[in-house]
């Protein structure tokens, strides 16, 4: 009892006309009639009454119509699901991201993706940028949002950089200035992320001080920027954070631009060669639209 034959039965039952049903099923009338006779033999009962006046369902045919329709409908759905999975419309997206990346417009992108593709389950996995690289290489995630440069063979889609601002205690004397010069930070206690998790940014921040003839007084290395802000509130020191972190205001902390400008933090979507998963491609489409609309730039401003 194949699905094609059941679909032929449904067509005849709905049209009550063998020729029209045959045209609908793209079959010759004899071929359609042969399928119906074979189905009746398999069911063990006549499904149609045929006479010169036309075609009508028998009681057995009327009882069989509902289950046949359901079988055809479920078969059509089953056939469509693999194609939807190939197109990234169903399934799962494993998205790895750094804590800093999720302070920008990434939550908006995830929300827009979930609205557009509600049948794709999104797994959000927070990790450091090097761990995002490793997870992409091992296949543990489909798509990552990290901070270049990268040490692995990945494909990158650049997102707008995150500018840095200086976080300092609101009661600090420098908080009275609208803009703080790097030269003003001589001898100030500096909080900074360890070089092991961001060597490029670390070296560029140090170079910013060196160019001004200053040797920065690093009092503590802090892995998370949110922790750094907490330490600033506690009066431990001053430190650079992204502008998106700065928008999440915290009592006792002020944020000021610095001249010369500190390095901005690069952000990119990344995936492992050779291809991006279908669900990852769908998510990247949402991200690209937001970038074109300037949402990432506004989030970073």
Short mmCIF file of N, CA, C and O in Angstrom, two decimals, residues 176-296:
data_model
loop_
_atom_site.label_atom_id
_atom_site.label_comp_id
_atom_site.label_asym_id
_atom_site.label_seq_id
_atom_site.Cartn_x
_atom_site.Cartn_y
_atom_site.Cartn_z
N UNK A 176 35.87 64.08 36.23
CA UNK A 176 35.34 65.41 35.97
C UNK A 176 35.63 65.86 34.53
O UNK A 176 35.02 66.81 34.05
N UNK A 177 36.55 65.18 33.86
CA UNK A 177 36.90 65.55 32.50
C UNK A 177 35.99 64.83 31.50
O UNK A 177 35.67 63.65 31.68
N UNK A 178 35.59 65.55 30.44
CA UNK A 178 34.77 64.94 29.40
C UNK A 178 35.58 63.95 28.58
O UNK A 178 35.06 62.92 28.12
N UNK A 179 36.86 64.25 28.35
CA UNK A 179 37.77 63.38 27.62
C UNK A 179 39.06 63.29 28.42
O UNK A 179 39.56 64.30 28.94
N UNK A 180 39.59 62.07 28.53
CA UNK A 180 40.81 61.86 29.31
C UNK A 180 41.95 61.53 28.37
O UNK A 180 41.80 60.70 27.47
N UNK A 181 43.08 62.17 28.57
CA UNK A 181 44.25 61.87 27.76
C UNK A 181 45.04 60.74 28.40
O UNK A 181 45.06 60.59 29.62
N UNK A 182 45.67 59.94 27.54
CA UNK A 182 46.46 58.81 28.04
C UNK A 182 47.54 59.31 29.00
O UNK A 182 47.85 58.67 30.01
N UNK A 183 48.10 60.50 28.70
CA UNK A 183 49.15 61.05 29.56
C UNK A 183 48.65 61.28 30.98
O UNK A 183 49.43 61.25 31.94
N UNK A 184 47.31 61.49 31.12
CA UNK A 184 46.75 61.71 32.45
C UNK A 184 46.74 60.43 33.29
O UNK A 184 46.48 60.48 34.50
N UNK A 185 46.97 59.27 32.63
CA UNK A 185 46.87 57.99 33.32
C UNK A 185 48.21 57.51 33.88
O UNK A 185 48.31 56.41 34.41
N UNK A 186 49.24 58.35 33.74
CA UNK A 186 50.54 57.99 34.32
C UNK A 186 50.38 57.76 35.82
O UNK A 186 49.76 58.57 36.52
N UNK A 187 50.92 56.67 36.29
CA UNK A 187 50.92 56.29 37.71
C UNK A 187 49.55 55.82 38.23
O UNK A 187 49.43 55.46 39.40
N UNK A 188 48.53 55.83 37.36
CA UNK A 188 47.22 55.35 37.79
C UNK A 188 47.21 53.81 37.80
O UNK A 188 47.81 53.18 36.92
N UNK A 189 46.54 53.18 38.77
CA UNK A 189 46.47 51.71 38.80
C UNK A 189 45.61 51.20 37.64
O UNK A 189 44.45 51.61 37.49
N UNK A 190 46.17 50.31 36.83
CA UNK A 190 45.48 49.84 35.63
C UNK A 190 45.04 48.39 35.79
O UNK A 190 45.80 47.53 36.23
N UNK A 191 43.80 48.14 35.40
CA UNK A 191 43.26 46.79 35.32
C UNK A 191 43.23 46.40 33.85
O UNK A 191 42.82 47.19 33.00
N UNK A 192 43.64 45.18 33.52
CA UNK A 192 43.73 44.78 32.12
C UNK A 192 43.52 43.27 31.99
O UNK A 192 43.84 42.51 32.92
N UNK A 193 42.97 42.86 30.87
CA UNK A 193 42.80 41.43 30.62
C UNK A 193 44.17 40.79 30.38
O UNK A 193 45.06 41.40 29.78
N UNK A 194 44.39 39.57 30.83
CA UNK A 194 45.69 38.92 30.63
C UNK A 194 46.01 38.73 29.16
O UNK A 194 45.12 38.54 28.33
N UNK A 195 47.28 38.78 28.83
CA UNK A 195 47.70 38.65 27.44
C UNK A 195 47.33 37.29 26.86
O UNK A 195 47.11 37.15 25.66
N UNK A 196 47.21 36.28 27.71
CA UNK A 196 46.93 34.93 27.23
C UNK A 196 45.58 34.82 26.54
O UNK A 196 45.37 33.95 25.69
N UNK A 197 44.61 35.67 26.90
CA UNK A 197 43.29 35.56 26.28
C UNK A 197 43.07 36.58 25.17
O UNK A 197 42.09 36.49 24.43
N UNK A 198 43.98 37.55 25.04
CA UNK A 198 43.85 38.53 23.96
C UNK A 198 45.17 39.22 23.70
O UNK A 198 45.33 40.42 23.99
N UNK A 199 46.14 38.49 23.14
CA UNK A 199 47.48 39.08 22.97
C UNK A 199 47.51 40.32 22.10
O UNK A 199 48.25 41.26 22.37
N UNK A 200 46.70 40.35 21.04
CA UNK A 200 46.73 41.49 20.14
C UNK A 200 46.27 42.76 20.84
O UNK A 200 46.93 43.81 20.78
N UNK A 201 45.12 42.69 21.53
CA UNK A 201 44.60 43.86 22.24
C UNK A 201 45.54 44.25 23.38
O UNK A 201 45.82 45.44 23.60
N UNK A 202 46.03 43.27 24.11
CA UNK A 202 46.95 43.55 25.21
C UNK A 202 48.16 44.34 24.71
O UNK A 202 48.52 45.38 25.28
N UNK A 203 48.78 43.86 23.65
CA UNK A 203 49.98 44.52 23.12
C UNK A 203 49.66 45.93 22.62
O UNK A 203 50.47 46.85 22.78
N UNK A 204 48.49 46.12 22.03
CA UNK A 204 48.14 47.43 21.50
C UNK A 204 47.83 48.43 22.61
O UNK A 204 48.11 49.62 22.49
N UNK A 205 47.24 47.94 23.70
CA UNK A 205 47.00 48.83 24.84
C UNK A 205 48.33 49.26 25.46
O UNK A 205 48.53 50.44 25.78
N UNK A 206 49.23 48.31 25.62
CA UNK A 206 50.56 48.65 26.16
C UNK A 206 51.27 49.64 25.24
O UNK A 206 51.88 50.61 25.69
N UNK A 207 51.15 49.41 23.93
CA UNK A 207 51.78 50.32 22.96
C UNK A 207 51.18 51.72 23.04
O UNK A 207 51.88 52.71 22.81
N UNK A 208 49.89 51.81 23.35
CA UNK A 208 49.24 53.11 23.50
C UNK A 208 49.91 53.92 24.61
O UNK A 208 50.16 55.12 24.46
N UNK A 209 50.21 53.26 25.72
CA UNK A 209 50.89 53.92 26.82
C UNK A 209 52.34 54.24 26.47
O UNK A 209 52.85 55.34 26.73
N UNK A 210 53.00 53.27 25.84
CA UNK A 210 54.42 53.44 25.49
C UNK A 210 54.61 54.62 24.55
O UNK A 210 55.60 55.38 24.67
N UNK A 211 53.68 54.79 23.60
CA UNK A 211 53.78 55.90 22.65
C UNK A 211 53.71 57.25 23.35
O UNK A 211 54.20 58.26 22.82
N UNK A 212 53.10 57.28 24.53
CA UNK A 212 53.01 58.51 25.31
C UNK A 212 54.14 58.62 26.32
O UNK A 212 54.14 59.51 27.19
N UNK A 213 55.09 57.68 26.24
CA UNK A 213 56.22 57.69 27.16
C UNK A 213 55.86 57.23 28.56
O UNK A 213 56.51 57.63 29.54
N UNK A 214 54.82 56.40 28.66
CA UNK A 214 54.33 55.94 29.97
C UNK A 214 54.51 54.43 30.08
O UNK A 214 54.23 53.69 29.13
N UNK A 215 54.93 53.99 31.23
CA UNK A 215 54.95 52.56 31.54
C UNK A 215 53.74 52.29 32.41
O UNK A 215 53.68 52.76 33.56
N UNK A 216 52.72 51.60 31.89
CA UNK A 216 51.48 51.42 32.66
C UNK A 216 51.70 50.66 33.96
O UNK A 216 52.47 49.71 34.01
N UNK A 217 51.02 51.10 35.01
CA UNK A 217 51.14 50.45 36.31
C UNK A 217 49.99 49.45 36.46
O UNK A 217 48.91 49.79 36.94
N UNK A 218 50.24 48.22 36.00
CA UNK A 218 49.21 47.19 36.04
C UNK A 218 49.14 46.60 37.44
O UNK A 218 50.12 46.06 37.95
N UNK A 219 47.98 46.73 38.06
CA UNK A 219 47.82 46.24 39.44
C UNK A 219 47.09 44.91 39.48
O UNK A 219 47.20 44.18 40.48
N UNK A 220 46.35 44.59 38.41
CA UNK A 220 45.62 43.31 38.42
C UNK A 220 45.20 42.95 37.00
O UNK A 220 44.78 43.81 36.23
N UNK A 221 45.34 41.68 36.68
CA UNK A 221 44.81 41.17 35.41
C UNK A 221 43.43 40.58 35.66
O UNK A 221 43.23 39.83 36.61
N UNK A 222 42.49 40.92 34.77
CA UNK A 222 41.08 40.54 34.96
C UNK A 222 40.59 39.90 33.67
O UNK A 222 40.67 40.51 32.60
N UNK A 223 40.06 38.71 33.77
CA UNK A 223 39.62 37.99 32.58
C UNK A 223 38.34 38.57 31.99
O UNK A 223 38.24 38.80 30.78
N UNK A 224 37.34 38.83 32.82
CA UNK A 224 36.05 39.30 32.33
C UNK A 224 35.91 40.81 32.50
O UNK A 224 36.24 41.35 33.56
N UNK A 225 35.38 41.47 31.47
CA UNK A 225 35.18 42.92 31.57
C UNK A 225 34.13 43.28 32.61
O UNK A 225 34.21 44.34 33.24
N UNK A 226 33.15 42.42 32.78
CA UNK A 226 32.14 42.69 33.82
C UNK A 226 32.78 42.67 35.19
O UNK A 226 32.41 43.46 36.07
N UNK A 227 33.73 41.76 35.40
CA UNK A 227 34.47 41.74 36.67
C UNK A 227 35.33 42.98 36.81
O UNK A 227 35.43 43.56 37.90
N UNK A 228 35.93 43.40 35.69
CA UNK A 228 36.75 44.62 35.71
C UNK A 228 35.93 45.82 36.17
O UNK A 228 36.37 46.62 37.00
N UNK A 229 34.71 45.93 35.66
CA UNK A 229 33.84 47.05 36.06
C UNK A 229 33.55 46.97 37.56
O UNK A 229 33.52 47.99 38.26
N UNK A 230 33.33 45.76 38.07
CA UNK A 230 33.10 45.60 39.51
C UNK A 230 34.30 46.04 40.33
O UNK A 230 34.14 46.67 41.38
N UNK A 231 35.50 45.72 39.84
CA UNK A 231 36.72 46.13 40.55
C UNK A 231 36.90 47.64 40.49
O UNK A 231 37.40 48.25 41.45
N UNK A 232 36.51 48.25 39.37
CA UNK A 232 36.57 49.71 39.28
C UNK A 232 35.63 50.32 40.31
O UNK A 232 35.98 51.28 41.01
N UNK A 233 34.42 49.78 40.41
CA UNK A 233 33.46 50.28 41.40
C UNK A 233 34.00 50.15 42.82
O UNK A 233 33.69 50.97 43.69
N UNK A 234 34.83 49.12 43.04
CA UNK A 234 35.42 48.91 44.36
C UNK A 234 36.64 49.79 44.60
O UNK A 234 37.24 49.75 45.69
N UNK A 235 37.05 50.56 43.59
CA UNK A 235 38.19 51.46 43.74
C UNK A 235 39.53 50.80 43.54
O UNK A 235 40.57 51.36 43.91
N UNK A 236 39.55 49.61 42.91
CA UNK A 236 40.81 48.89 42.73
C UNK A 236 41.69 49.53 41.67
O UNK A 236 42.92 49.48 41.74
N UNK A 237 41.07 50.11 40.65
CA UNK A 237 41.86 50.70 39.58
C UNK A 237 40.96 51.20 38.46
O UNK A 237 39.74 51.32 38.60
N UNK A 238 41.60 51.46 37.30
CA UNK A 238 40.93 51.93 36.10
C UNK A 238 41.17 50.91 34.99
O UNK A 238 42.16 50.17 35.03
N UNK A 239 40.31 50.87 34.00
CA UNK A 239 40.55 49.92 32.92
C UNK A 239 39.67 50.20 31.72
O UNK A 239 38.64 50.88 31.81
N UNK A 240 40.10 49.66 30.58
CA UNK A 240 39.36 49.83 29.34
C UNK A 240 38.30 48.73 29.21
O UNK A 240 38.57 47.55 29.44
N UNK A 241 37.10 49.15 28.79
CA UNK A 241 36.03 48.21 28.49
C UNK A 241 35.40 48.64 27.17
O UNK A 241 35.58 49.78 26.72
N UNK A 242 34.67 47.75 26.55
CA UNK A 242 34.01 48.11 25.30
C UNK A 242 32.85 49.06 25.59
O UNK A 242 32.29 49.09 26.69
N UNK A 243 32.48 49.85 24.58
CA UNK A 243 31.39 50.81 24.77
C UNK A 243 30.08 50.12 25.09
O UNK A 243 29.24 50.67 25.80
N UNK A 244 29.88 48.90 24.58
CA UNK A 244 28.64 48.17 24.89
C UNK A 244 28.59 47.79 26.36
O UNK A 244 27.54 47.84 26.99
N UNK A 245 29.74 47.42 26.94
CA UNK A 245 29.79 47.17 28.38
C UNK A 245 29.51 48.46 29.13
O UNK A 245 28.79 48.50 30.13
N UNK A 246 30.05 49.57 28.60
CA UNK A 246 29.86 50.86 29.24
C UNK A 246 28.42 51.32 29.26
O UNK A 246 28.02 52.10 30.13
N UNK A 247 27.62 50.85 28.30
CA UNK A 247 26.21 51.24 28.28
C UNK A 247 25.41 50.54 29.38
O UNK A 247 24.33 51.01 29.75
N UNK A 248 25.92 49.43 29.88
CA UNK A 248 25.26 48.75 31.00
C UNK A 248 25.74 49.43 32.28
O UNK A 248 26.67 48.98 32.95
N UNK A 249 25.12 50.55 32.61
CA UNK A 249 25.59 51.40 33.69
C UNK A 249 25.64 50.66 35.02
O UNK A 249 24.81 49.79 35.30
N UNK A 250 26.63 51.04 35.81
CA UNK A 250 26.78 50.47 37.16
C UNK A 250 27.03 51.62 38.12
O UNK A 250 27.87 52.49 37.84
N UNK A 251 26.33 51.66 39.25
CA UNK A 251 26.56 52.74 40.22
C UNK A 251 28.02 52.82 40.64
O UNK A 251 28.67 51.80 40.87
N UNK A 252 28.52 54.04 40.70
CA UNK A 252 29.88 54.25 41.17
C UNK A 252 30.93 54.18 40.08
O UNK A 252 32.12 54.35 40.35
N UNK A 253 30.51 53.93 38.82
CA UNK A 253 31.47 53.82 37.73
C UNK A 253 31.13 54.85 36.65
O UNK A 253 29.97 55.01 36.27
N UNK A 254 32.15 55.55 36.16
CA UNK A 254 32.00 56.50 35.06
C UNK A 254 32.78 55.97 33.85
O UNK A 254 33.76 55.23 34.00
N UNK A 255 32.32 56.35 32.67
CA UNK A 255 32.98 55.91 31.43
C UNK A 255 33.33 57.15 30.61
O UNK A 255 32.48 58.02 30.38
N UNK A 256 34.58 57.21 30.16
CA UNK A 256 35.03 58.39 29.43
C UNK A 256 35.84 57.97 28.19
O UNK A 256 36.60 56.99 28.22
N UNK A 257 35.70 58.73 27.09
CA UNK A 257 36.58 58.50 25.93
C UNK A 257 38.01 58.93 26.26
O UNK A 257 38.23 59.76 27.16
N UNK A 258 38.95 58.36 25.52
CA UNK A 258 40.37 58.60 25.78
C UNK A 258 41.05 59.05 24.49
O UNK A 258 40.73 58.58 23.40
N UNK A 259 42.00 59.98 24.63
CA UNK A 259 42.83 60.41 23.50
C UNK A 259 44.29 60.25 23.86
O UNK A 259 44.70 60.60 24.98
N UNK A 260 45.13 59.76 22.91
CA UNK A 260 44.75 59.16 21.62
C UNK A 260 43.81 57.96 21.84
O UNK A 260 43.87 57.32 22.89
N UNK A 261 42.96 57.69 20.85
CA UNK A 261 41.98 56.63 21.04
C UNK A 261 42.65 55.28 21.28
O UNK A 261 43.62 54.93 20.62
N UNK A 262 42.15 54.52 22.22
CA UNK A 262 42.67 53.16 22.43
C UNK A 262 42.25 52.26 21.28
O UNK A 262 41.36 52.62 20.50
N UNK A 263 42.87 51.11 21.13
CA UNK A 263 42.48 50.21 20.03
C UNK A 263 41.04 49.74 20.22
O UNK A 263 40.56 49.58 21.34
N UNK A 264 40.36 49.56 19.11
CA UNK A 264 39.01 48.98 19.18
C UNK A 264 39.12 47.46 19.18
O UNK A 264 40.15 46.90 18.78
N UNK A 265 38.07 46.82 19.62
CA UNK A 265 38.07 45.36 19.71
C UNK A 265 37.42 44.77 18.46
O UNK A 265 36.23 44.99 18.22
N UNK A 266 38.18 44.04 17.65
CA UNK A 266 37.58 43.44 16.45
C UNK A 266 36.64 42.30 16.82
O UNK A 266 36.87 41.56 17.77
N UNK A 267 35.55 42.17 16.06
CA UNK A 267 34.57 41.10 16.26
C UNK A 267 34.25 40.50 14.90
O UNK A 267 34.17 41.21 13.89
N UNK A 268 34.10 39.20 14.86
CA UNK A 268 33.77 38.53 13.60
C UNK A 268 32.96 37.28 13.87
O UNK A 268 33.11 36.63 14.91
N UNK A 269 32.08 36.97 12.94
CA UNK A 269 31.46 35.65 12.91
C UNK A 269 32.44 34.72 12.22
O UNK A 269 33.12 35.11 11.27
N UNK A 270 32.55 33.49 12.69
CA UNK A 270 33.55 32.57 12.16
C UNK A 270 32.98 31.17 12.05
O UNK A 270 32.12 30.77 12.83
N UNK A 271 33.46 30.45 11.07
CA UNK A 271 33.11 29.04 10.93
C UNK A 271 34.27 28.30 10.31
O UNK A 271 35.18 28.89 9.72
N UNK A 272 34.24 26.99 10.49
CA UNK A 272 35.34 26.15 10.03
C UNK A 272 35.14 25.79 8.56
O UNK A 272 34.01 25.55 8.12
N UNK A 273 36.23 25.75 7.82
CA UNK A 273 36.16 25.34 6.42
C UNK A 273 35.72 23.88 6.33
O UNK A 273 35.94 23.12 7.27
N UNK A 274 35.10 23.45 5.22
CA UNK A 274 34.90 24.21 3.99
C UNK A 274 33.57 24.93 3.91
O UNK A 274 33.43 25.90 3.18
N UNK A 275 32.56 24.47 4.67
CA UNK A 275 31.24 25.07 4.50
C UNK A 275 30.61 25.36 5.86
O UNK A 275 30.92 24.72 6.86
N UNK A 276 29.70 26.33 5.84
CA UNK A 276 28.92 26.66 7.01
C UNK A 276 27.65 25.82 7.01
O UNK A 276 27.07 25.56 5.96
N UNK A 277 27.21 25.38 8.18
CA UNK A 277 25.98 24.61 8.26
C UNK A 277 24.81 25.44 7.74
O UNK A 277 24.86 26.68 7.72
N UNK A 278 23.74 24.75 7.32
CA UNK A 278 22.58 25.45 6.77
C UNK A 278 21.98 26.40 7.79
O UNK A 278 21.65 27.55 7.47
N UNK A 279 21.84 25.94 9.04
CA UNK A 279 21.27 26.81 10.07
C UNK A 279 22.20 27.99 10.36
O UNK A 279 21.76 29.11 10.59
N UNK A 280 23.52 27.73 10.33
CA UNK A 280 24.48 28.81 10.51
C UNK A 280 24.38 29.83 9.40
O UNK A 280 24.49 31.04 9.63
N UNK A 281 24.17 29.36 8.18
CA UNK A 281 24.01 30.27 7.05
C UNK A 281 22.78 31.13 7.21
O UNK A 281 22.80 32.34 6.89
N UNK A 282 21.68 30.54 7.69
CA UNK A 282 20.46 31.31 7.93
C UNK A 282 20.70 32.39 8.98
O UNK A 282 20.22 33.52 8.87
N UNK A 283 21.43 32.02 10.05
CA UNK A 283 21.71 33.01 11.10
C UNK A 283 22.58 34.13 10.55
O UNK A 283 22.37 35.31 10.86
N UNK A 284 23.56 33.77 9.73
CA UNK A 284 24.44 34.78 9.17
C UNK A 284 23.66 35.74 8.27
O UNK A 284 24.00 36.93 8.18
N UNK A 285 22.63 35.25 7.60
CA UNK A 285 21.77 36.13 6.79
C UNK A 285 21.12 37.20 7.67
O UNK A 285 21.06 38.37 7.29
N UNK A 286 20.64 36.79 8.85
CA UNK A 286 20.03 37.74 9.78
C UNK A 286 21.07 38.77 10.23
O UNK A 286 20.80 39.98 10.27
N UNK A 287 22.28 38.30 10.55
CA UNK A 287 23.34 39.19 10.99
C UNK A 287 23.68 40.19 9.89
O UNK A 287 23.85 41.40 10.15
N UNK A 288 23.78 39.72 8.65
CA UNK A 288 24.12 40.61 7.54
C UNK A 288 23.08 41.70 7.37
O UNK A 288 23.42 42.86 7.09
N UNK A 289 21.83 41.35 7.51
CA UNK A 289 20.76 42.35 7.38
C UNK A 289 20.91 43.41 8.47
O UNK A 289 20.80 44.61 8.20
N UNK A 290 21.18 42.99 9.70
CA UNK A 290 21.36 43.93 10.79
C UNK A 290 22.57 44.83 10.56
O UNK A 290 22.55 46.02 10.87
N UNK A 291 23.64 44.25 10.02
CA UNK A 291 24.83 45.05 9.71
C UNK A 291 24.51 46.09 8.65
O UNK A 291 24.86 47.27 8.75
N UNK A 292 23.79 45.67 7.59
CA UNK A 292 23.43 46.59 6.51
C UNK A 292 22.50 47.70 7.01
O UNK A 292 22.55 48.83 6.53
N UNK A 293 21.66 47.37 7.99
CA UNK A 293 20.76 48.36 8.56
C UNK A 293 21.45 49.26 9.59
O UNK A 293 20.87 50.21 10.09
N UNK A 294 22.71 48.92 9.88
CA UNK A 294 23.48 49.74 10.84
C UNK A 294 23.22 49.42 12.29
O UNK A 294 23.63 50.15 13.17
N UNK A 295 22.53 48.29 12.56
CA UNK A 295 22.21 47.97 13.95
C UNK A 295 23.46 47.66 14.76
O UNK A 295 23.58 48.06 15.92
N UNK A 296 24.44 46.98 14.15
CA UNK A 296 25.67 46.67 14.88
C UNK A 296 26.45 47.95 15.17
O UNK A 296 27.00 48.12 16.24
#
